[in-house]
PDB file of C-alpha atoms in Angstrom:
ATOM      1  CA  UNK A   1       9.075-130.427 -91.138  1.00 65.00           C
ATOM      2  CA  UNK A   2      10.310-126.864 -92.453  1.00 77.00           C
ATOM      3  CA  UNK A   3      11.295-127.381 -96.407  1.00 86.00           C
ATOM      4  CA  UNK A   4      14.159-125.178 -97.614  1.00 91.00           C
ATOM      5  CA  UNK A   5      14.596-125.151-101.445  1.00 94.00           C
ATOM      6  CA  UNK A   6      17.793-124.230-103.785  1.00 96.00           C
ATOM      7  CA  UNK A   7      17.759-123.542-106.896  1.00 96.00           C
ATOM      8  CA  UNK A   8      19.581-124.658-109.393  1.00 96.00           C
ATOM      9  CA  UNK A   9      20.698-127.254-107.722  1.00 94.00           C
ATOM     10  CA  UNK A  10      23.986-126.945-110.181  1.00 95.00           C
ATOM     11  CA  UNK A  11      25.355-124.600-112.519  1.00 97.00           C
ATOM     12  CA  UNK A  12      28.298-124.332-114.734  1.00 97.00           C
ATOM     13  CA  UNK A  13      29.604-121.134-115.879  1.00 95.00           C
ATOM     14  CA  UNK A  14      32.657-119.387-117.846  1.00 96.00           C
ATOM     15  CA  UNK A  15      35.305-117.650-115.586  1.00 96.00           C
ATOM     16  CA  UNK A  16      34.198-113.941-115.274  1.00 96.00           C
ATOM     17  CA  UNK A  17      30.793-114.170-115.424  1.00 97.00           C
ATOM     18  CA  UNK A  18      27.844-114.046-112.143  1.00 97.00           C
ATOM     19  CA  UNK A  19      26.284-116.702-110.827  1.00 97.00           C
ATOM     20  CA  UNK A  20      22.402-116.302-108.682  1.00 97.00           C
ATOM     21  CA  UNK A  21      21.295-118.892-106.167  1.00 97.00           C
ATOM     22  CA  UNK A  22      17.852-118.415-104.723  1.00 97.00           C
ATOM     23  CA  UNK A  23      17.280-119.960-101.032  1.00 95.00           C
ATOM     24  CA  UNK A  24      13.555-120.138-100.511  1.00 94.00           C
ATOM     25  CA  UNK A  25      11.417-121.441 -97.310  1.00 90.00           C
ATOM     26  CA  UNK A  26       8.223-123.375 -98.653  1.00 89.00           C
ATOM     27  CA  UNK A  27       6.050-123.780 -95.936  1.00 83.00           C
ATOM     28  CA  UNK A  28       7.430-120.812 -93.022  1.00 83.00           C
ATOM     29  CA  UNK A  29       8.355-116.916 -93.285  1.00 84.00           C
ATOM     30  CA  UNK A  30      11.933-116.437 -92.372  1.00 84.00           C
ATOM     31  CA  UNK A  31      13.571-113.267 -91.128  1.00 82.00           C
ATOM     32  CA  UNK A  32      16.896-114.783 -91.077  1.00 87.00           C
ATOM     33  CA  UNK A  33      18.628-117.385 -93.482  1.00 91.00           C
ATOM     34  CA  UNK A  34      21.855-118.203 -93.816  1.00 92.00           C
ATOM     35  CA  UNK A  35      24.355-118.892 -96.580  1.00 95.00           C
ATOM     36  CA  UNK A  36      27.173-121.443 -96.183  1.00 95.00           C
ATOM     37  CA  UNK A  37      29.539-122.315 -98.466  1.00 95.00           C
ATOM     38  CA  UNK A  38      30.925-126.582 -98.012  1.00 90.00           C
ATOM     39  CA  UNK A  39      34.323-127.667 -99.978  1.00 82.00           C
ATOM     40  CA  UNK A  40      34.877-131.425-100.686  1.00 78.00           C
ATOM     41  CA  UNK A  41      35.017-133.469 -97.767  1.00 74.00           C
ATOM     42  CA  UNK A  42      35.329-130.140 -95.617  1.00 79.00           C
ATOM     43  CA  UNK A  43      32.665-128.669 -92.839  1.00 85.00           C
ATOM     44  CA  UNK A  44      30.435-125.661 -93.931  1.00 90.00           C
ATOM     45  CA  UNK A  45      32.068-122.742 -93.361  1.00 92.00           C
ATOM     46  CA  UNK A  46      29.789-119.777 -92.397  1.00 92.00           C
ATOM     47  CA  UNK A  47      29.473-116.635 -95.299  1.00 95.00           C
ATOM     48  CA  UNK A  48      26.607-114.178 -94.385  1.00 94.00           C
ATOM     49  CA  UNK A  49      23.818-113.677 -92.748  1.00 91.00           C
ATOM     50  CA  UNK A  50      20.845-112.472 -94.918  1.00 88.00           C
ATOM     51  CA  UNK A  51      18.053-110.394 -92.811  1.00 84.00           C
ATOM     52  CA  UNK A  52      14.888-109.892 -94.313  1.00 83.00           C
ATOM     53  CA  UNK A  53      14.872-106.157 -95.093  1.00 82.00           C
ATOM     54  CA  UNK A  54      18.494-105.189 -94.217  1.00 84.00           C
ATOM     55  CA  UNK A  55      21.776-105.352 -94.720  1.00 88.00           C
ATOM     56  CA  UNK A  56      23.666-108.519 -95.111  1.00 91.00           C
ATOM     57  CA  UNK A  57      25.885-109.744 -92.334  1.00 92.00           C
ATOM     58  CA  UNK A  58      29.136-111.112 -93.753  1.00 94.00           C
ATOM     59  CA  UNK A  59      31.908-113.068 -91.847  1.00 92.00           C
ATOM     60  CA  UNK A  60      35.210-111.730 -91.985  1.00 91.00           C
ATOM     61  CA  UNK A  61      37.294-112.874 -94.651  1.00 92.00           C
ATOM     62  CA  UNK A  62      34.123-112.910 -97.023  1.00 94.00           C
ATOM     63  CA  UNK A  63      34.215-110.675 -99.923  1.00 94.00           C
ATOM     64  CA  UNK A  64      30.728-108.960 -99.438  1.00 92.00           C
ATOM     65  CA  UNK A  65      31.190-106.860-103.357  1.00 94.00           C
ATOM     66  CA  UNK A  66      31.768-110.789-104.530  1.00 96.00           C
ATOM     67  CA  UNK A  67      28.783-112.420-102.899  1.00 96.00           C
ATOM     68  CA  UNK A  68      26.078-110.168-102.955  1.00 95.00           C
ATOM     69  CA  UNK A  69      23.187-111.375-100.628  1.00 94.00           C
ATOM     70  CA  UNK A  70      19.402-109.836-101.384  1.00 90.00           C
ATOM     71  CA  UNK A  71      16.596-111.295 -98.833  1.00 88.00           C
ATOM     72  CA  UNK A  72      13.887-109.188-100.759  1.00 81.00           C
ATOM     73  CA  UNK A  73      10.809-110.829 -99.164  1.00 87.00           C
ATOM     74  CA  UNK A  74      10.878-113.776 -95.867  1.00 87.00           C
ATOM     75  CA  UNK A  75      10.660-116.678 -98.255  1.00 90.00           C
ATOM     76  CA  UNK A  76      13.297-115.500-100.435  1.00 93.00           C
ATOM     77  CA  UNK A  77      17.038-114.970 -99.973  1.00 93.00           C
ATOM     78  CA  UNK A  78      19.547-114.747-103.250  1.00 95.00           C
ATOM     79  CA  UNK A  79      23.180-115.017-103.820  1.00 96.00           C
ATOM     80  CA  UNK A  80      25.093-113.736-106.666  1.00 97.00           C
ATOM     81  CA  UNK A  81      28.305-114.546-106.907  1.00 97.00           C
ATOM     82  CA  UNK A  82      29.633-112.100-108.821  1.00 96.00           C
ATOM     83  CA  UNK A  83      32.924-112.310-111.486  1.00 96.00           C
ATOM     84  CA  UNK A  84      32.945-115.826-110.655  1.00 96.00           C
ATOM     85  CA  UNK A  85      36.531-117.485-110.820  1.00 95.00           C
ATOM     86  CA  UNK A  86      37.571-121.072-110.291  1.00 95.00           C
ATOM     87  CA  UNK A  87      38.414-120.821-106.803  1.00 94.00           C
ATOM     88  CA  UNK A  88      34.917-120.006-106.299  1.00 95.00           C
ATOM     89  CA  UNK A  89      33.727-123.277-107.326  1.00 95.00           C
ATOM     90  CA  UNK A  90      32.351-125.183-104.523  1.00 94.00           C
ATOM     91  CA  UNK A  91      28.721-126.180-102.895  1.00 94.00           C
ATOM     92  CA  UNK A  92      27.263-123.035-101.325  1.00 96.00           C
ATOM     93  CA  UNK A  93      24.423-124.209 -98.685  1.00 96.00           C
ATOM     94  CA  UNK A  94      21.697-122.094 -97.298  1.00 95.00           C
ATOM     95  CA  UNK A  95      19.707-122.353 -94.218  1.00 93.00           C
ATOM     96  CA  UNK A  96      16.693-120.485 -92.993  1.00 90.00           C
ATOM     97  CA  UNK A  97      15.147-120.135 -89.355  1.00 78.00           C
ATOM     98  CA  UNK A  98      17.549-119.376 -86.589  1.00 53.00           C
ATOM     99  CA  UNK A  99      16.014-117.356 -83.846  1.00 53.00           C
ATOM    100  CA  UNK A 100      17.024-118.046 -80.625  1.00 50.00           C
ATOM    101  CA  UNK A 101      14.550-121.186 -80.360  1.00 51.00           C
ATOM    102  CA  UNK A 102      14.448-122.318 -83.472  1.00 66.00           C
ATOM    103  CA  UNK A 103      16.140-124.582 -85.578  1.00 77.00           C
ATOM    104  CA  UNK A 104      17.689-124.102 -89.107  1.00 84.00           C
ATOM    105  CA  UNK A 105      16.587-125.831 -92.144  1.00 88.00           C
ATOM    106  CA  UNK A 106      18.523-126.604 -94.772  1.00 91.00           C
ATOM    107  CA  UNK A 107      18.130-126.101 -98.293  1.00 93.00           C
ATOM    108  CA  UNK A 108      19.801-129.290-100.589  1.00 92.00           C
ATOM    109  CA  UNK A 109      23.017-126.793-102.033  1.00 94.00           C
ATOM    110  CA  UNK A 110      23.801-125.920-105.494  1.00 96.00           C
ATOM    111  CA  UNK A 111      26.894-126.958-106.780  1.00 95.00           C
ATOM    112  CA  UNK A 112      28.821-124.344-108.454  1.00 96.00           C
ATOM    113  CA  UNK A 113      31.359-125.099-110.953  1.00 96.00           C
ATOM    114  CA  UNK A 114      33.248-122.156-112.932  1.00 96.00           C
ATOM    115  CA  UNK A 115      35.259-123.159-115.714  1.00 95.00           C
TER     116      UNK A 115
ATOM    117  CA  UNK B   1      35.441-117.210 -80.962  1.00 71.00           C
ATOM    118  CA  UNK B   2      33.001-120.108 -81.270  1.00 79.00           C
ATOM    119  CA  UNK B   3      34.740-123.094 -82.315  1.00 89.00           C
ATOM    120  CA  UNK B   4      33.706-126.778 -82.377  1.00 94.00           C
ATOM    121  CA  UNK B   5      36.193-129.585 -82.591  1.00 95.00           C
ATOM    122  CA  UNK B   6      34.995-133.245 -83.820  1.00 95.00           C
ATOM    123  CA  UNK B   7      37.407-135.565 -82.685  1.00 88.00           C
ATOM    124  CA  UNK B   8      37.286-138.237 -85.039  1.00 89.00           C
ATOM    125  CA  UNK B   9      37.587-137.552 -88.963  1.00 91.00           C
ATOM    126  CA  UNK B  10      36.692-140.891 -90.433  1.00 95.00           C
ATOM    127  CA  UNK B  11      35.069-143.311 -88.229  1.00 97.00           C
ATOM    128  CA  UNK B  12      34.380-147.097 -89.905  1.00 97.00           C
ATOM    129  CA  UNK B  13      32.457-149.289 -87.504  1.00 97.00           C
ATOM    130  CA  UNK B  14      30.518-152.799 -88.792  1.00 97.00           C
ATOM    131  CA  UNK B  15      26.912-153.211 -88.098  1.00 97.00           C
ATOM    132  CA  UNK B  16      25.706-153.771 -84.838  1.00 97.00           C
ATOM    133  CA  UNK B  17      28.986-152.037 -83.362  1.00 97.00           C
ATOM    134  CA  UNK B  18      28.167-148.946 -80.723  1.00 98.00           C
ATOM    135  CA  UNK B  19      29.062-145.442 -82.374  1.00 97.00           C
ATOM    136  CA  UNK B  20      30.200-142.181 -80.065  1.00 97.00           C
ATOM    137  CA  UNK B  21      31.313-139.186 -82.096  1.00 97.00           C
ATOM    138  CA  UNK B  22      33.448-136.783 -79.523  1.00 97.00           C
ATOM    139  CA  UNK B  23      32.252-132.847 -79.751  1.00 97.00           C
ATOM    140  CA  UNK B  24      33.803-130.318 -77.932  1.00 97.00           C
ATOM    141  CA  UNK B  25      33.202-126.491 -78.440  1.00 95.00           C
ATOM    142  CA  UNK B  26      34.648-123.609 -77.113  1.00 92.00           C
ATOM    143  CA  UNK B  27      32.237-120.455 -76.022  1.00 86.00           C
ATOM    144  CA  UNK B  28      32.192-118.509 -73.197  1.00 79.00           C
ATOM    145  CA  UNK B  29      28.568-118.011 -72.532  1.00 83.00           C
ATOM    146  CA  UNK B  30      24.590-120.163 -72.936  1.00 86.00           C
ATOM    147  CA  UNK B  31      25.086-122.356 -76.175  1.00 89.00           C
ATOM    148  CA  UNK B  32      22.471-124.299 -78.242  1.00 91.00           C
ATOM    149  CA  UNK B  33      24.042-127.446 -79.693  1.00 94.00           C
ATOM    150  CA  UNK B  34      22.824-129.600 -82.856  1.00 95.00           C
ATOM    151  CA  UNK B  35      24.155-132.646 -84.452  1.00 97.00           C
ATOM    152  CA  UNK B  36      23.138-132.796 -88.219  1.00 95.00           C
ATOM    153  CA  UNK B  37      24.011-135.616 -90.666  1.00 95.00           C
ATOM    154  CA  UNK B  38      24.233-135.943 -93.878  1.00 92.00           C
ATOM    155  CA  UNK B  39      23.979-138.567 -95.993  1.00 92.00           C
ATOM    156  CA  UNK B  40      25.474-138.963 -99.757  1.00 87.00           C
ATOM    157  CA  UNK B  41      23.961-136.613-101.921  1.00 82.00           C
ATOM    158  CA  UNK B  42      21.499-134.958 -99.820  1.00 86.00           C
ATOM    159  CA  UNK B  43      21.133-132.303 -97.522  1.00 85.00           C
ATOM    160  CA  UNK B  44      21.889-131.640 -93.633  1.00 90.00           C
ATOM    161  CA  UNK B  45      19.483-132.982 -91.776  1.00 91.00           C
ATOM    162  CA  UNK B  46      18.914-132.821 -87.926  1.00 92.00           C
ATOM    163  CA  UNK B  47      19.335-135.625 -85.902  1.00 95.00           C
ATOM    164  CA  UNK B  48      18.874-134.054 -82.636  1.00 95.00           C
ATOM    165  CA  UNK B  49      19.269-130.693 -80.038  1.00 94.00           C
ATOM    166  CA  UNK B  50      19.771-128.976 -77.259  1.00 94.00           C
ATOM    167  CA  UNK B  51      18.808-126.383 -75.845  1.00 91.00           C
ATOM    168  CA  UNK B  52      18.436-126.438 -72.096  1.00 90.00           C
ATOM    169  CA  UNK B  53      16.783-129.041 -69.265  1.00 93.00           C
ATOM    170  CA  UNK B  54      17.834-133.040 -69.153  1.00 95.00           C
ATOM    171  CA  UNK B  55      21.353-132.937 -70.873  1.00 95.00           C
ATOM    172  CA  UNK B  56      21.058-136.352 -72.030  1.00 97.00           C
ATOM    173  CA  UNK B  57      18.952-135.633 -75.416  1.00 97.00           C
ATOM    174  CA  UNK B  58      17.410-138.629 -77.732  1.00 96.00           C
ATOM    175  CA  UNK B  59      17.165-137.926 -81.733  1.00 95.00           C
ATOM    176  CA  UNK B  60      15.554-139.432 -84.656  1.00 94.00           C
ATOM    177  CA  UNK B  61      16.727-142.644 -85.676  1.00 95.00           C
ATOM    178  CA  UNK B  62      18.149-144.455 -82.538  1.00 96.00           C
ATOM    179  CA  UNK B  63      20.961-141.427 -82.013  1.00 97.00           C
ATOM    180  CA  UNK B  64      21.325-139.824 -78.598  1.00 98.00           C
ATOM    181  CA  UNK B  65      23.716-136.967 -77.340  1.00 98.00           C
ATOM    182  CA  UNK B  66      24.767-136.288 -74.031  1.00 97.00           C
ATOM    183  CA  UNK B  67      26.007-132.359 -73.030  1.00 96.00           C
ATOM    184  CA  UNK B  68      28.619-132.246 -70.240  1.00 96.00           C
ATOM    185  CA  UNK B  69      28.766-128.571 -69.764  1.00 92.00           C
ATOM    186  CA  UNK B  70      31.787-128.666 -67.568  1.00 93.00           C
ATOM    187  CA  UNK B  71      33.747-130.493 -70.607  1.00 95.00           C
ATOM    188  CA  UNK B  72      32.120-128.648 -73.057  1.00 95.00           C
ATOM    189  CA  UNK B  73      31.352-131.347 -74.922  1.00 96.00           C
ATOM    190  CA  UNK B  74      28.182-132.946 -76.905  1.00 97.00           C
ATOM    191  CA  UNK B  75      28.856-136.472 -77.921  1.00 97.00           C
ATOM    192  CA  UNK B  76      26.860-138.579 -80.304  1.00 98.00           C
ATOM    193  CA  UNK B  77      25.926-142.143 -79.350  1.00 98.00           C
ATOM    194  CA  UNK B  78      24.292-144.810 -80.983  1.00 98.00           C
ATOM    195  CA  UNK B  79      24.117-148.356 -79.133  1.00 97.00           C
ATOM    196  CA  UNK B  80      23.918-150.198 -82.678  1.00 97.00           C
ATOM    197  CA  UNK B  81      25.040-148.738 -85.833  1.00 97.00           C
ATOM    198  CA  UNK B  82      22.954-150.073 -89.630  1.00 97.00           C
ATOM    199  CA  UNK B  83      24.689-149.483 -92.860  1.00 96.00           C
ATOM    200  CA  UNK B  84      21.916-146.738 -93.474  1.00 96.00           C
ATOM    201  CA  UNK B  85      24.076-144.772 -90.934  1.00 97.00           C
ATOM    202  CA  UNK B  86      26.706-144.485 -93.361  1.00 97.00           C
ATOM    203  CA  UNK B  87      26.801-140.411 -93.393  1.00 96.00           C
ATOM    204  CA  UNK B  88      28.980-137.821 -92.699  1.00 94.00           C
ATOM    205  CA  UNK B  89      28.170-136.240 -89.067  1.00 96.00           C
ATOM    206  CA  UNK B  90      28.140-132.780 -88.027  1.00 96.00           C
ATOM    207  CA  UNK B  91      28.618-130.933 -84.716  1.00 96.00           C
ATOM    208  CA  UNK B  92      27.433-127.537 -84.707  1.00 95.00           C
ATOM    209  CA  UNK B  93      27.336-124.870 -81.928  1.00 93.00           C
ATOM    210  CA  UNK B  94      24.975-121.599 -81.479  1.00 89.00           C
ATOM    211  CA  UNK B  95      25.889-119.060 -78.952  1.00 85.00           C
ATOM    212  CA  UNK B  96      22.843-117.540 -77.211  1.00 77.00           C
ATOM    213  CA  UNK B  97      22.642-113.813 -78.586  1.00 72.00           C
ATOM    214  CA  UNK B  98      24.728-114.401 -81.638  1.00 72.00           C
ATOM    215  CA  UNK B  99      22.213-113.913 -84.210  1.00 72.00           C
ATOM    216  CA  UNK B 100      20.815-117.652 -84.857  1.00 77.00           C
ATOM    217  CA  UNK B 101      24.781-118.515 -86.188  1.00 84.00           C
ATOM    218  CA  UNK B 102      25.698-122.199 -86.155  1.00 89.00           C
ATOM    219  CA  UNK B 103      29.283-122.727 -86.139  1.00 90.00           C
ATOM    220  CA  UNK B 104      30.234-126.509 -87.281  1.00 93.00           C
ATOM    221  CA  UNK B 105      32.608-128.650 -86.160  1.00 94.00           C
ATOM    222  CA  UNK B 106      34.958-130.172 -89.283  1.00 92.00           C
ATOM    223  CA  UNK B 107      33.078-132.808 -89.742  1.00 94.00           C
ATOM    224  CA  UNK B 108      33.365-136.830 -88.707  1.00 95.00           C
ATOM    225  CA  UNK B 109      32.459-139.124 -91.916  1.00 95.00           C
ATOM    226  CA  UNK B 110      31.145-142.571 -90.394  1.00 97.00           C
ATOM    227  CA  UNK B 111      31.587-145.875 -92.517  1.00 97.00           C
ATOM    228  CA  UNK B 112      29.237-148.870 -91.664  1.00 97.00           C
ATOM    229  CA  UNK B 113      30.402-151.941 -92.965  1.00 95.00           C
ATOM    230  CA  UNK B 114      27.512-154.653 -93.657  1.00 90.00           C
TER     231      UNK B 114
END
């Protein structure tokens, strides 16, 4: 099957600072990945959607000058969460595939903790 | 709006016992529909889809789910539940045209006692 990775897989960082998390697809190209964002015991909640090429799709509510999304190349997709704060701690998710027939993958999370 | 309701939150069955998971969604138009588990400490994982023909769709590891379009809903079965089934269970919808988005369901977490 389709391998997503994460990486890292957690970080710790000091209040104020930015935070990257790279998505990437191992073994398939992907146009479209998505980023996800899961608190404890909660569902995933839908951020963005990061097209390969283009503009980030965020979902409303998401601060799109706090989580910058960069899908550079169609293995690659980043995330910087930018200023970080504590409310931003939490496991942020990303998936990649999507098209109308396909499935998603998902990557294992990174666990973001900000002091 | 997409939204998917799980019906259950926490779910604790013994082994042996049959599981169904309740799934009902709300979308106006062609849907895709998943079920993804996952267990402690890894990632989501697909158990099974759907995406059109029979409506009664089989998954890995014993799991079926049935889609009942006129009640919107997608439940998951299994006849006979192991410990290793101990996982938290996700229902997730896709609208057709909606840009590949999955929209989950809150979650059920299922607890197999040995």
């Amino acid at each position: 099957g389709a391998v997503v990775s994460q990486h890292p897989s957690w970080v710790i960082c000091k209040s104020g600072t930015s935070v990257k998390i790279e998505c990437r697809s191992l073994d398939f190209q992907a146009t479209t990945m998505f980023w996800y964002r899961q608190f404890p015991k909660q569902s995933l909640m839908l951020m963005a959607t990061s097209n390969e090429g283009s503009k980030a799709t965020y979902e409303q509510g998401v601060e799109k000058d706090k989580f910058l999304i960069n899908h550079a190349s169609l293995t690659l997709s980043t995330l910087t969460v930018t200023s970080a704060h504590p409310e931003d701690s939490s496991f942020y998710i990303c998936s990649a595939g999507g098209a109308s027939t396909d499935t998603q993958y998902f990557g294992p999370g990174t666990r973001l903790t900000v002091l | 709006a997409q939204s998917v309701s799980q019906h259950n939150h926490h779910v604790i069955l013994s082994e042996a016992a049959s599981l169904e998971l309740g799934c009902n969604y709300s979308y106006g138009g062609t849907v895709n529909l998943f079920w993804y588990v996952q267990y402690p400490g890894q990632h989501l994982q697909l158990l099974l889809k759907y995406f059109s023909g029979d409506p009664l769709v089989k998954g890995i590891k014993g799991f079926e789910a049935e889609f009942i379009k006129s009640k919107f809903s997608f439940n998951l079965r299994k006849p006979s539940v192991q410990w290793s089934d101990t996982a938290e269970y996700f229902c997730a919808v896709r609208g057709y045209n909606q840009g590949g988005k999955l929209i989950f369901g809150q979650g059920t977490e299922l607890s197999v006692k040995p």
